[in-house]
mmCIF file of C-alpha atoms in Angstrom:
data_model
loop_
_atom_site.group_PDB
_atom_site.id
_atom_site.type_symbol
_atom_site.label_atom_id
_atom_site.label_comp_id
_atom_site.label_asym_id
_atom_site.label_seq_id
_atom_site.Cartn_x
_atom_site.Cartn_y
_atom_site.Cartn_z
ATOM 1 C CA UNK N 11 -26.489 12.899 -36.810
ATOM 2 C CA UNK N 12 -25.609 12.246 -33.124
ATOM 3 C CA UNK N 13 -21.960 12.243 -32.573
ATOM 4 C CA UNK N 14 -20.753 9.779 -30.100
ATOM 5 C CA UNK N 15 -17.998 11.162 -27.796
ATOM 6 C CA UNK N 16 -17.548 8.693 -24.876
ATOM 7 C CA UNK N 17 -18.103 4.631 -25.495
ATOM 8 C CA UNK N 18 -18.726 2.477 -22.261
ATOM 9 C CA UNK N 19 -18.547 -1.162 -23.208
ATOM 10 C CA UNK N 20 -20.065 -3.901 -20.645
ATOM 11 C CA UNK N 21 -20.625 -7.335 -20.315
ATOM 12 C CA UNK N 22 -23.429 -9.012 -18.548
ATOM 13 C CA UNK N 23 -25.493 -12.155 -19.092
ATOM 14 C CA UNK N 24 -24.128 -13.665 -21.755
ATOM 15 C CA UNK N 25 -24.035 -10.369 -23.492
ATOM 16 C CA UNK N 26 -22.525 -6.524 -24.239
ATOM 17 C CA UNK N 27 -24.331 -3.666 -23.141
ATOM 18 C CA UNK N 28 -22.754 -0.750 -24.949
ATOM 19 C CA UNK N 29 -23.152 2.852 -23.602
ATOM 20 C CA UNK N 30 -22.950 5.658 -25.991
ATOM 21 C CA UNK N 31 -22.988 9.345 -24.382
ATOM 22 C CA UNK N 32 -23.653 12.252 -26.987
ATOM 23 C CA UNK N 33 -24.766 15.649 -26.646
ATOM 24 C CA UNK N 34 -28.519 16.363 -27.870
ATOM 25 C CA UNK N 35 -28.477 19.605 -29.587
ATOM 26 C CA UNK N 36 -25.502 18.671 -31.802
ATOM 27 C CA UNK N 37 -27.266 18.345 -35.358
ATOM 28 C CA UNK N 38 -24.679 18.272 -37.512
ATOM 29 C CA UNK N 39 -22.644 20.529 -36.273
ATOM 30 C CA UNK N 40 -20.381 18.836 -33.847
ATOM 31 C CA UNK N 41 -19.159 21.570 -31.081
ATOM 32 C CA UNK N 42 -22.720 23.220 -31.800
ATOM 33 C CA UNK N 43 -25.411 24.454 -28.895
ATOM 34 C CA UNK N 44 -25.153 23.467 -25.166
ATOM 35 C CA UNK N 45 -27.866 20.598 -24.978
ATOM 36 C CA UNK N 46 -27.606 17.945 -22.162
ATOM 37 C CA UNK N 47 -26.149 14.825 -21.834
ATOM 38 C CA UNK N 48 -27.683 12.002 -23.395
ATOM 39 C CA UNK N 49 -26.766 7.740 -23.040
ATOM 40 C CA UNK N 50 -28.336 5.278 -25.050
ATOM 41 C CA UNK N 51 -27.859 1.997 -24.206
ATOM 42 C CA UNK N 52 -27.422 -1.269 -26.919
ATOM 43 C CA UNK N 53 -27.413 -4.955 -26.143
ATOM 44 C CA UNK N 54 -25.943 -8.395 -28.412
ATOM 45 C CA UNK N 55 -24.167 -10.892 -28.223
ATOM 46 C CA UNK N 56 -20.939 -8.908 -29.605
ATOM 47 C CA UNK N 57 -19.629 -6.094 -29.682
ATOM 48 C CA UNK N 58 -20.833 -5.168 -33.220
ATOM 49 C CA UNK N 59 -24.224 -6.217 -32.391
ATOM 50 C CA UNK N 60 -24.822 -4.046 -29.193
ATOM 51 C CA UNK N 61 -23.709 -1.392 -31.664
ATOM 52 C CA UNK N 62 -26.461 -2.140 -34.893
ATOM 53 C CA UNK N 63 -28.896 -2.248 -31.427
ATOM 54 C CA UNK N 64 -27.984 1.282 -30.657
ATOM 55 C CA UNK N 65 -28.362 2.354 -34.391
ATOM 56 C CA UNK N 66 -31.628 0.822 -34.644
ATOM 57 C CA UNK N 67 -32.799 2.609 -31.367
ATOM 58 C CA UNK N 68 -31.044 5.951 -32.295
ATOM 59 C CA UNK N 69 -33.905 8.530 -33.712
ATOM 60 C CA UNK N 70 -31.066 9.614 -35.930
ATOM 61 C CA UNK N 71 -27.914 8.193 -37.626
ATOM 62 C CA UNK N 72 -25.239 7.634 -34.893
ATOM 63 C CA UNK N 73 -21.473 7.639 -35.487
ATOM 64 C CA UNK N 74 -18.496 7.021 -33.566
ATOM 65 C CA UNK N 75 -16.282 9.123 -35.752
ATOM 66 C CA UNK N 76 -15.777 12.152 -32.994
ATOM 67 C CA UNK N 77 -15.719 9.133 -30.315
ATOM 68 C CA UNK N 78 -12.810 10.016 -28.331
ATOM 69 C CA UNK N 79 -12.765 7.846 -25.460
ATOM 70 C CA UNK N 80 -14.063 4.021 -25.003
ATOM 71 C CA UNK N 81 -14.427 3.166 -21.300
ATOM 72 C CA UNK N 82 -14.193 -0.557 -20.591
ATOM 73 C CA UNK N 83 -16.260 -1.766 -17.290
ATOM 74 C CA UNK N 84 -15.144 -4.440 -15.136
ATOM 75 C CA UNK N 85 -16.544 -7.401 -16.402
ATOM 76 C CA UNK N 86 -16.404 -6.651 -20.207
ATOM 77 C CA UNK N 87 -12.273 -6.399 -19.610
ATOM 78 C CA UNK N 88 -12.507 -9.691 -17.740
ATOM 79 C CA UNK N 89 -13.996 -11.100 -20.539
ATOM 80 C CA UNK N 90 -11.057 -9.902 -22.858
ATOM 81 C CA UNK N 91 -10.125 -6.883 -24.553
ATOM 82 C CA UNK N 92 -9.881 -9.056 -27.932
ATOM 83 C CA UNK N 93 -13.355 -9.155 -27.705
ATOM 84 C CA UNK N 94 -13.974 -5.924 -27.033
ATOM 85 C CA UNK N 95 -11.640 -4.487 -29.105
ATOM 86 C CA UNK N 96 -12.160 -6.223 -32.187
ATOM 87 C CA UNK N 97 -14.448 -4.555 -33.662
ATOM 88 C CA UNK N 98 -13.423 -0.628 -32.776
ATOM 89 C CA UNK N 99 -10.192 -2.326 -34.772
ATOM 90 C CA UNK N 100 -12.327 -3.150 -38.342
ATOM 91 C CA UNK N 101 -14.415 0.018 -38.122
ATOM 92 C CA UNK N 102 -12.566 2.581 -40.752
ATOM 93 C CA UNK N 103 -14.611 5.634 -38.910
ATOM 94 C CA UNK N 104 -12.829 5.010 -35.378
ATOM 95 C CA UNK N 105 -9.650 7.567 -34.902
ATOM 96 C CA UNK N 106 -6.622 5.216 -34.081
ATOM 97 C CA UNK N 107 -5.737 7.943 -31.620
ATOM 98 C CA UNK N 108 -9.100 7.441 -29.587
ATOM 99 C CA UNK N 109 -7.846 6.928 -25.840
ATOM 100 C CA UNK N 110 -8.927 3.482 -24.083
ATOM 101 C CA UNK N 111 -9.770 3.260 -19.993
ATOM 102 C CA UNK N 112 -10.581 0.574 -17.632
ATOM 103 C CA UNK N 113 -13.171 1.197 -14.837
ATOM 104 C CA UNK N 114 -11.989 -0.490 -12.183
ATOM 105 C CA UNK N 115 -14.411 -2.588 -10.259
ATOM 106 C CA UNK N 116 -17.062 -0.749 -11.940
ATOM 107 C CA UNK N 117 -19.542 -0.393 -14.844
ATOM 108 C CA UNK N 118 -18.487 1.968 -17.719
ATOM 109 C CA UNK N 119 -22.505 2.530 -17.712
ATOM 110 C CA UNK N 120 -22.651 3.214 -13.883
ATOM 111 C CA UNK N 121 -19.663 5.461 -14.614
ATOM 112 C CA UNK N 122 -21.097 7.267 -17.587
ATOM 113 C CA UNK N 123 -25.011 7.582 -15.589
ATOM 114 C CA UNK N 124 -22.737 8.855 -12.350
ATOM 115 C CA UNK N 125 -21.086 11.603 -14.727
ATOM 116 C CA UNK N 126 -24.708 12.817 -16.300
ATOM 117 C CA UNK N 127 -26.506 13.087 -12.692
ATOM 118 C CA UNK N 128 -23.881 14.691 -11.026
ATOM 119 C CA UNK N 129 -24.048 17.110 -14.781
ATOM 120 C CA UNK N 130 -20.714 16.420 -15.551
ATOM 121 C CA UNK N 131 -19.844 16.979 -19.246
ATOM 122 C CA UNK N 132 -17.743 14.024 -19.142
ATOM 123 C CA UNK N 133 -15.561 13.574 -22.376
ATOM 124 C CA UNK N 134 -14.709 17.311 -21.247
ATOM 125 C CA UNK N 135 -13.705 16.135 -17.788
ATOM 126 C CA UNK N 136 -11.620 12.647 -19.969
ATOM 127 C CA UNK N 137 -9.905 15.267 -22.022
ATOM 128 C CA UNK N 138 -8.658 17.713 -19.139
ATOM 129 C CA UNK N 139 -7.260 14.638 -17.353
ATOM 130 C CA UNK N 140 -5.736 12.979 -20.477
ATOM 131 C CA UNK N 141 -4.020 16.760 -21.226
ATOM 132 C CA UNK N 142 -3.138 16.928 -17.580
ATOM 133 C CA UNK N 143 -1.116 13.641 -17.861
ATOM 134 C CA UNK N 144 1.002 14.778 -20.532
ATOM 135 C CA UNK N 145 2.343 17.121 -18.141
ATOM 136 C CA UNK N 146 3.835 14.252 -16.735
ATOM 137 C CA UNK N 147 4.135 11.491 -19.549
ATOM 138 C CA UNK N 148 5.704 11.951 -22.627
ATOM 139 C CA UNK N 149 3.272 10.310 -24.669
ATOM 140 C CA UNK N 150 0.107 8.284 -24.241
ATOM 141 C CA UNK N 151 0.408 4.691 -24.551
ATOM 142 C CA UNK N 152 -3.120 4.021 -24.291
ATOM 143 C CA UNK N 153 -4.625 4.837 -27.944
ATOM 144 C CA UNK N 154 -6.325 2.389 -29.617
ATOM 145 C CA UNK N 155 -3.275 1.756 -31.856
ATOM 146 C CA UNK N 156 -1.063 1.450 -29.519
ATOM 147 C CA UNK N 157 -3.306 -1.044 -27.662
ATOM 148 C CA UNK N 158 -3.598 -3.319 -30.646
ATOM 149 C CA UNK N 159 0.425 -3.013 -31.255
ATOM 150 C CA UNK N 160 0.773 -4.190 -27.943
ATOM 151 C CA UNK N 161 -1.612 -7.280 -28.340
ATOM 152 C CA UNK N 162 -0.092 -8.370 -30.784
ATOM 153 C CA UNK N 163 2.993 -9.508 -28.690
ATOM 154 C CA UNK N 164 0.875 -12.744 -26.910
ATOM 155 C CA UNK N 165 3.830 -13.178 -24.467
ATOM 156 C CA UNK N 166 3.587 -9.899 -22.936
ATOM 157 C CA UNK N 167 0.849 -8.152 -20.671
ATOM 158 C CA UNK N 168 -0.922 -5.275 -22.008
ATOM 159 C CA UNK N 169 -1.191 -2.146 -19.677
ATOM 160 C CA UNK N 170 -4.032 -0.071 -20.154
ATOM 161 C CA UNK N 171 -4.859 3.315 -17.721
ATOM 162 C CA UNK N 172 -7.537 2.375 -15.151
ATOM 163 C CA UNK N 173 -10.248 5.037 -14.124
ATOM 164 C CA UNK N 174 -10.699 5.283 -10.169
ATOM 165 C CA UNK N 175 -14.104 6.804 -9.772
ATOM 166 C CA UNK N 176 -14.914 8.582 -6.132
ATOM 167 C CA UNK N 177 -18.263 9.987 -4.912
ATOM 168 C CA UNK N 178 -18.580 13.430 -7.493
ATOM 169 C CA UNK N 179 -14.613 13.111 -9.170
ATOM 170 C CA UNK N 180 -12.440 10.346 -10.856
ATOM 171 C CA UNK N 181 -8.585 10.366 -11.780
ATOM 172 C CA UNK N 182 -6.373 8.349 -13.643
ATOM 173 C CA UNK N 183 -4.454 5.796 -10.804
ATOM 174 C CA UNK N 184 -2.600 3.108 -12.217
ATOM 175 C CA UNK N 185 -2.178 0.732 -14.628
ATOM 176 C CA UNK N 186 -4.822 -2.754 -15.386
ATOM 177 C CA UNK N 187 -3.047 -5.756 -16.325
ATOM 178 C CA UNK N 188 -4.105 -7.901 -18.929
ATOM 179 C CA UNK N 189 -2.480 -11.752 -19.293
ATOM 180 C CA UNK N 190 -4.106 -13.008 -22.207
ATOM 181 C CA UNK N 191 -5.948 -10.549 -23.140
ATOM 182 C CA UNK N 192 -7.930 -10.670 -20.331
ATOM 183 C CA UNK N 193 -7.898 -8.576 -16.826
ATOM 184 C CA UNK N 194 -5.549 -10.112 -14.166
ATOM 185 C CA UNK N 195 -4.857 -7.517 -11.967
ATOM 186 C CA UNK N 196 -4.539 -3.533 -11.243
ATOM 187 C CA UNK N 197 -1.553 -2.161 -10.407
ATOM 188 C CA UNK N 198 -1.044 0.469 -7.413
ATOM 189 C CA UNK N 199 0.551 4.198 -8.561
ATOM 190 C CA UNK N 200 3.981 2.952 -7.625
ATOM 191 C CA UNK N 201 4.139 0.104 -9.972
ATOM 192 C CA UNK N 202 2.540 1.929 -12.280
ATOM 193 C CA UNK N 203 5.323 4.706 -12.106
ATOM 194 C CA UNK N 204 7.865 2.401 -12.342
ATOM 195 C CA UNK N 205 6.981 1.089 -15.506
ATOM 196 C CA UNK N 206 6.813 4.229 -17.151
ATOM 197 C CA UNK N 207 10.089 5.208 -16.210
ATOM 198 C CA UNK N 208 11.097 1.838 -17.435
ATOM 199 C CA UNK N 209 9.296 2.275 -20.574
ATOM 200 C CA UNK N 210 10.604 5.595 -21.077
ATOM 201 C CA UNK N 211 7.339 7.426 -21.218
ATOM 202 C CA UNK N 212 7.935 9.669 -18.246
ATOM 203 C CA UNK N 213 8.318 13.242 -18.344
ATOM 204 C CA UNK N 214 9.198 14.460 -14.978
ATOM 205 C CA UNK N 215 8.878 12.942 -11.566
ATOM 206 C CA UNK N 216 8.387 14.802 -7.904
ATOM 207 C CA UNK N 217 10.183 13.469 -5.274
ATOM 208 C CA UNK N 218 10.008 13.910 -1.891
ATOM 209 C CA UNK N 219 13.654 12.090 0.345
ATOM 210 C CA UNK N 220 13.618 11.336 3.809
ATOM 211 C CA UNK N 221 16.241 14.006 4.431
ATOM 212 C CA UNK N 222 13.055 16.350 3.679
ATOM 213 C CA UNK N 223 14.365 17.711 0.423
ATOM 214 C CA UNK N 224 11.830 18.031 -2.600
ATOM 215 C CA UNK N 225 12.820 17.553 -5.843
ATOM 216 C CA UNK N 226 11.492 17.749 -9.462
ATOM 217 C CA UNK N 227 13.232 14.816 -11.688
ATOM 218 C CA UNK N 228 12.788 15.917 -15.501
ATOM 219 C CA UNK N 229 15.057 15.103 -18.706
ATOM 220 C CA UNK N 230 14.211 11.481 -18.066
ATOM 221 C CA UNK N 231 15.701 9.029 -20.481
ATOM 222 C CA UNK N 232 15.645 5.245 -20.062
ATOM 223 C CA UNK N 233 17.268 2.497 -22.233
ATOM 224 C CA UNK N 234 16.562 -0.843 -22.068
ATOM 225 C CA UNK N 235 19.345 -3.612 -23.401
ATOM 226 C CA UNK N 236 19.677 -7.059 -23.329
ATOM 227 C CA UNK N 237 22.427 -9.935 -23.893
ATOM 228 C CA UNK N 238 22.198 -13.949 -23.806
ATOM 229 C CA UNK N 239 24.473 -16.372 -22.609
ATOM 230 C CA UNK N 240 23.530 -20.043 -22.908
ATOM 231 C CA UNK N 241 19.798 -18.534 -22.615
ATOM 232 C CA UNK N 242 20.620 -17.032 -19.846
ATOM 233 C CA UNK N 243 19.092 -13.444 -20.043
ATOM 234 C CA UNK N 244 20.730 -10.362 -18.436
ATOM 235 C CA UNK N 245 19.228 -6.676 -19.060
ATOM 236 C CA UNK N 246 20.427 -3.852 -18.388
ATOM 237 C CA UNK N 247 18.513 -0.562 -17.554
ATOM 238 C CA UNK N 248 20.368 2.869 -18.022
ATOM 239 C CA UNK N 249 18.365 5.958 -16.969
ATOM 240 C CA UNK N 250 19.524 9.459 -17.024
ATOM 241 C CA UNK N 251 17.767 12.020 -15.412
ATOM 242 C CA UNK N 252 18.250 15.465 -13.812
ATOM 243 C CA UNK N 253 16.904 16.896 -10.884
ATOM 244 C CA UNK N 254 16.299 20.320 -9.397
ATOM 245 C CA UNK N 255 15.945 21.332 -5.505
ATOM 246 C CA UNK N 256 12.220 22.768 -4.827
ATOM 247 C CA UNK N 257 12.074 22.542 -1.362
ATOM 248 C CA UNK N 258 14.078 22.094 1.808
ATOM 249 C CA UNK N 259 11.882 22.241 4.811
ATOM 250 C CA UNK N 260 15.410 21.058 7.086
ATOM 251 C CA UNK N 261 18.039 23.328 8.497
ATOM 252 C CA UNK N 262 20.997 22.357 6.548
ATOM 253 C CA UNK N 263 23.084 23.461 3.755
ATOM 254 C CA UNK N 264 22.456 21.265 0.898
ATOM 255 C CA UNK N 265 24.211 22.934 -1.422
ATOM 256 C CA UNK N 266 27.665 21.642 0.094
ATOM 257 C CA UNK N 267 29.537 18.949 -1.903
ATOM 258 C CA UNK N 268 28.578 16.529 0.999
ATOM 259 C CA UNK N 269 25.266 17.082 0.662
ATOM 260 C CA UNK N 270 24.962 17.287 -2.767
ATOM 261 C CA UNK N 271 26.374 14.176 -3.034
ATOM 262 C CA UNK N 272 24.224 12.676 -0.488
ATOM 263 C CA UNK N 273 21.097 13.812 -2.129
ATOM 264 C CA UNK N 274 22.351 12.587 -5.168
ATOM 265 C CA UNK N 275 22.571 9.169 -3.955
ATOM 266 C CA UNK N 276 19.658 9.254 -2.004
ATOM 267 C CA UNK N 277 17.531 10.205 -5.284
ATOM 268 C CA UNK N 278 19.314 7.255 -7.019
ATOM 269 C CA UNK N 279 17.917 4.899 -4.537
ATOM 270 C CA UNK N 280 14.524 6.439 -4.419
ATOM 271 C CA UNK N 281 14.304 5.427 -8.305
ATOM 272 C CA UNK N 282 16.414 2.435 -7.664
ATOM 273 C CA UNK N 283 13.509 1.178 -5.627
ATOM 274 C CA UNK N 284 10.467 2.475 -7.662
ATOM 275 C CA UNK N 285 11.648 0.597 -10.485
ATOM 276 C CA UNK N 286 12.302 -2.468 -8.812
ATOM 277 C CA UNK N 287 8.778 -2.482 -8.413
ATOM 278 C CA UNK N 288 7.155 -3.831 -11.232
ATOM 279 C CA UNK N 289 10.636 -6.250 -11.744
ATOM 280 C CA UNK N 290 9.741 -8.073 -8.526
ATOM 281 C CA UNK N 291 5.696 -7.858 -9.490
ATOM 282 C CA UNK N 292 7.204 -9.860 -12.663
ATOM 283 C CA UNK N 293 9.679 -12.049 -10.783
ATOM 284 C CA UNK N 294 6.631 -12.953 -8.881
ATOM 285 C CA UNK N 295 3.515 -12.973 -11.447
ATOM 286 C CA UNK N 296 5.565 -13.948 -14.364
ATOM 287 C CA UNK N 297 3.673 -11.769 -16.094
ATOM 288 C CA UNK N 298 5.765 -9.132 -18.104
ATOM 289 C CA UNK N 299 4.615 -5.659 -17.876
ATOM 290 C CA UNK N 300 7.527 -3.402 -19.207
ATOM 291 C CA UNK N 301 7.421 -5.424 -22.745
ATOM 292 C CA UNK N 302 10.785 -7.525 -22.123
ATOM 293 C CA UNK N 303 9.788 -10.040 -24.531
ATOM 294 C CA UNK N 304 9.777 -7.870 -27.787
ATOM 295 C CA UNK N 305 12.859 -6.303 -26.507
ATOM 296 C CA UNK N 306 14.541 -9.837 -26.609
ATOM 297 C CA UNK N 307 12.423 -10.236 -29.963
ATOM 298 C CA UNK N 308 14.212 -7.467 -31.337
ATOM 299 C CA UNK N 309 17.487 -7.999 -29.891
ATOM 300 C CA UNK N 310 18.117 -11.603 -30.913
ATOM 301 C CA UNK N 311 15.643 -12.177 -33.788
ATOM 302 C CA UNK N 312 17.579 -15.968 -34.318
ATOM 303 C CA UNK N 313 17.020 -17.142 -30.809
ATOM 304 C CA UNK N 314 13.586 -15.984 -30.168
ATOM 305 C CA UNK N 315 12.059 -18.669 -32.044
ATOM 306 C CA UNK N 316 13.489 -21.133 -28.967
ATOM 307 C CA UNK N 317 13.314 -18.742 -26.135
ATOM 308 C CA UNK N 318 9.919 -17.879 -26.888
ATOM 309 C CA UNK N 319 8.641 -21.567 -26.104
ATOM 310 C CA UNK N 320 9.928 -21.533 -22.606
ATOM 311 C CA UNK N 321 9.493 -17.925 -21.955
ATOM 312 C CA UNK N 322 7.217 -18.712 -18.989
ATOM 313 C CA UNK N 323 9.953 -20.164 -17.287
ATOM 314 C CA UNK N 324 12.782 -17.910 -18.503
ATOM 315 C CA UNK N 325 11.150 -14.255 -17.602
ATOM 316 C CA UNK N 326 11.838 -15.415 -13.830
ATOM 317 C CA UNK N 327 15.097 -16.415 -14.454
ATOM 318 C CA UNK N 328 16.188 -12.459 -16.019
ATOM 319 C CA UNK N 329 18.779 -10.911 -14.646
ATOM 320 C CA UNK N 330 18.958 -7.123 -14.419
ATOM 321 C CA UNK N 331 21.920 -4.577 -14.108
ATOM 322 C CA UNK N 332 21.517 -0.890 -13.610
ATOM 323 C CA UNK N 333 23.409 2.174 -14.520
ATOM 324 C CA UNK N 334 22.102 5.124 -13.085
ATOM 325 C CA UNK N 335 23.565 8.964 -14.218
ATOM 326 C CA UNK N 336 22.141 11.593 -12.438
ATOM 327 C CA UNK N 337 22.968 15.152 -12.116
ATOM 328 C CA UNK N 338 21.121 17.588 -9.024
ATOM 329 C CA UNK N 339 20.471 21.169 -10.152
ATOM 330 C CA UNK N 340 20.727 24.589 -7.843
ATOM 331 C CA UNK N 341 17.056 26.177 -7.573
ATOM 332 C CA UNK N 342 16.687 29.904 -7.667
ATOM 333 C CA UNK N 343 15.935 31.103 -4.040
ATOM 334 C CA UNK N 344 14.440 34.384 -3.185
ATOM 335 C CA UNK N 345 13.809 36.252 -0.050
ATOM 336 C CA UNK N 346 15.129 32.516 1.844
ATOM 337 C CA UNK N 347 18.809 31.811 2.826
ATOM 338 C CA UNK N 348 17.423 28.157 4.432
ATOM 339 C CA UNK N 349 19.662 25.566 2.527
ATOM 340 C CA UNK N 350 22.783 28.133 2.329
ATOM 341 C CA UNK N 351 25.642 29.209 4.656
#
């Protein structure tokens, strides 16, 4: 049996061109022997169809049961993540926790070709980047059931991570926007930032002020609330966060009360304005990106019904308050009296 670990998923001509990666010597034994790389490609009209193509190709049985990582090319997600999606959805062998990329303005099969020539073992490389971004997110909101929980709100964009592939390396940049279902936009690493510290996903933030004072923002907590007057929307954003001093390349003691207090509400507007970010991108796109409309869902189950038929109109209309409590930490210093009297 050939065990599928990465899943590229294109569309072109009319049709999907699915492109599954597997190692060779596996056999049946899934982490067994240190074969290469291997991509075999399936065509059909759907998504299911591509994949019996592949099966019938396949010298042996193929399964997507140890498939960790489906990598959606340019055009498929333009065409629509319902359709792509679907069928990973009905298939009882996929893991729900199975992590979903875009490729922006690329093939997933260029991507996954790339990965072999330049003898990358690539759902290696996807899994070292996915465990290096929990060092800084809190969870990963792009697993396959997360994806479909988000769909299933129809008035709210659906974020996925977007893959930015370079000459021999790729990272994870920003977020792709999807209105619809189907790919609108990509968002740059500010945005992208500010949404998940608005959707409380963030685990610690570096942050460099113009007073040339690092710091390390962790203990992030953001709550999102919302009221109605006359269907008039306000919400209100609280965030708490602390912060710790990591470097001070400036001769001055910023460990006075002055300067604390400064720093304190220099940070503030720092995240002040990184979160304002994706609110303008909405007050401008009308496309919601931080999931406001199941928070008013939630919050006022009675007048969603209504609100929901004009939310087009309303989401530009929102009005948002902010409370911010912050709190700047001493660092250790050793051997260095810069920063102190």
């Amino acid at each position: 049996i050939d065990l599928v670990r990465v899943l590229g998923i294109d569309y072109y001509n009319e049709e999907f061109i699915l492109s599954a990666l597997y190692n060779s010597s596996q056999g049946a034994d899934p982490e067994g022997g240190s074969g290469e790389s291997v991509v075999i490609e399936g065509r059909g009209r759907s998504v299911f169809e591509a994949y019996e193509n592949i099966k019938q190709k396949n010298k042996k049985t193929i399964s997507l049961a140890h498939t960790g990582y489906f990598l959606l090319g340019y055009n498929a997600a333009a065409k629509g993540i319902d359709k792509c999606l679907d069928f990973l959805s009905r298939d009882e062998t996929i893991k729900m926790e199975s992590l979903i990329f875009v490729m922006k303005y690329m093939d997933a099969m260029e991507f996954i070709k790339n990965g072999i020539e330049n003898e990358q073992v690539l759902h290696e490389d996807l899994e070292a980047i996915s465990q290096k971004q929990q060092e800084v997110i809190k969870r990963n909101d792009n697993n396959l059931v997360n994806i479909l929980n988000e769909m299933e709100q129809s008035h709210s964009a659906v974020l996925i991570p977007y893959i930015l592939s370079e000459e021999d390396s790729f990272s994870i940049a920003g977020y792709a926007v999807f209105k619809d279902y189907i790919l609108t936009d990509y968002l740059d690493e500010d945005t992208s930032n500010g949404v998940r510290f608005l959707k409380n996903i963030i685990r610690r933030y570096p942050l460099l002020l113009s007073s040339e004072v690092g710091l390390l923002l962790t203990n992030i907590n953001t709550k999102l609330s919302s009221s109605l007057d006359n269907k008039r929307i306000t919400v209100m954003i609280e965030m708490d966060y602390e912060s710790a001093i990591k470097e001070v390349t400036a001769e001055q003691d910023v460990f006075s009360y002055e300067m604390r207090n400064k720093l304190t509400e220099e940070q503030n507007q720092a995240i002040l304005e990184l979160i304002s970010k994706p609110i303008n991108y909405m007050m401008t796109t009308g496309n919601d990106i931080i999931g406001l409309a199941r928070l008013i869902e939630n919050d006022h189950v009675r007048e969603w019904g209504s609100l929901k038929e004009n939310w087009s109109e309303l989401i530009f209309d929102i009005k948002y308050q902010y409370v911010i409590h912050s709190k700047i930490d001493k660092s250790f210093i050793m051997g260095n009296e810069r920063g102190e009297k």
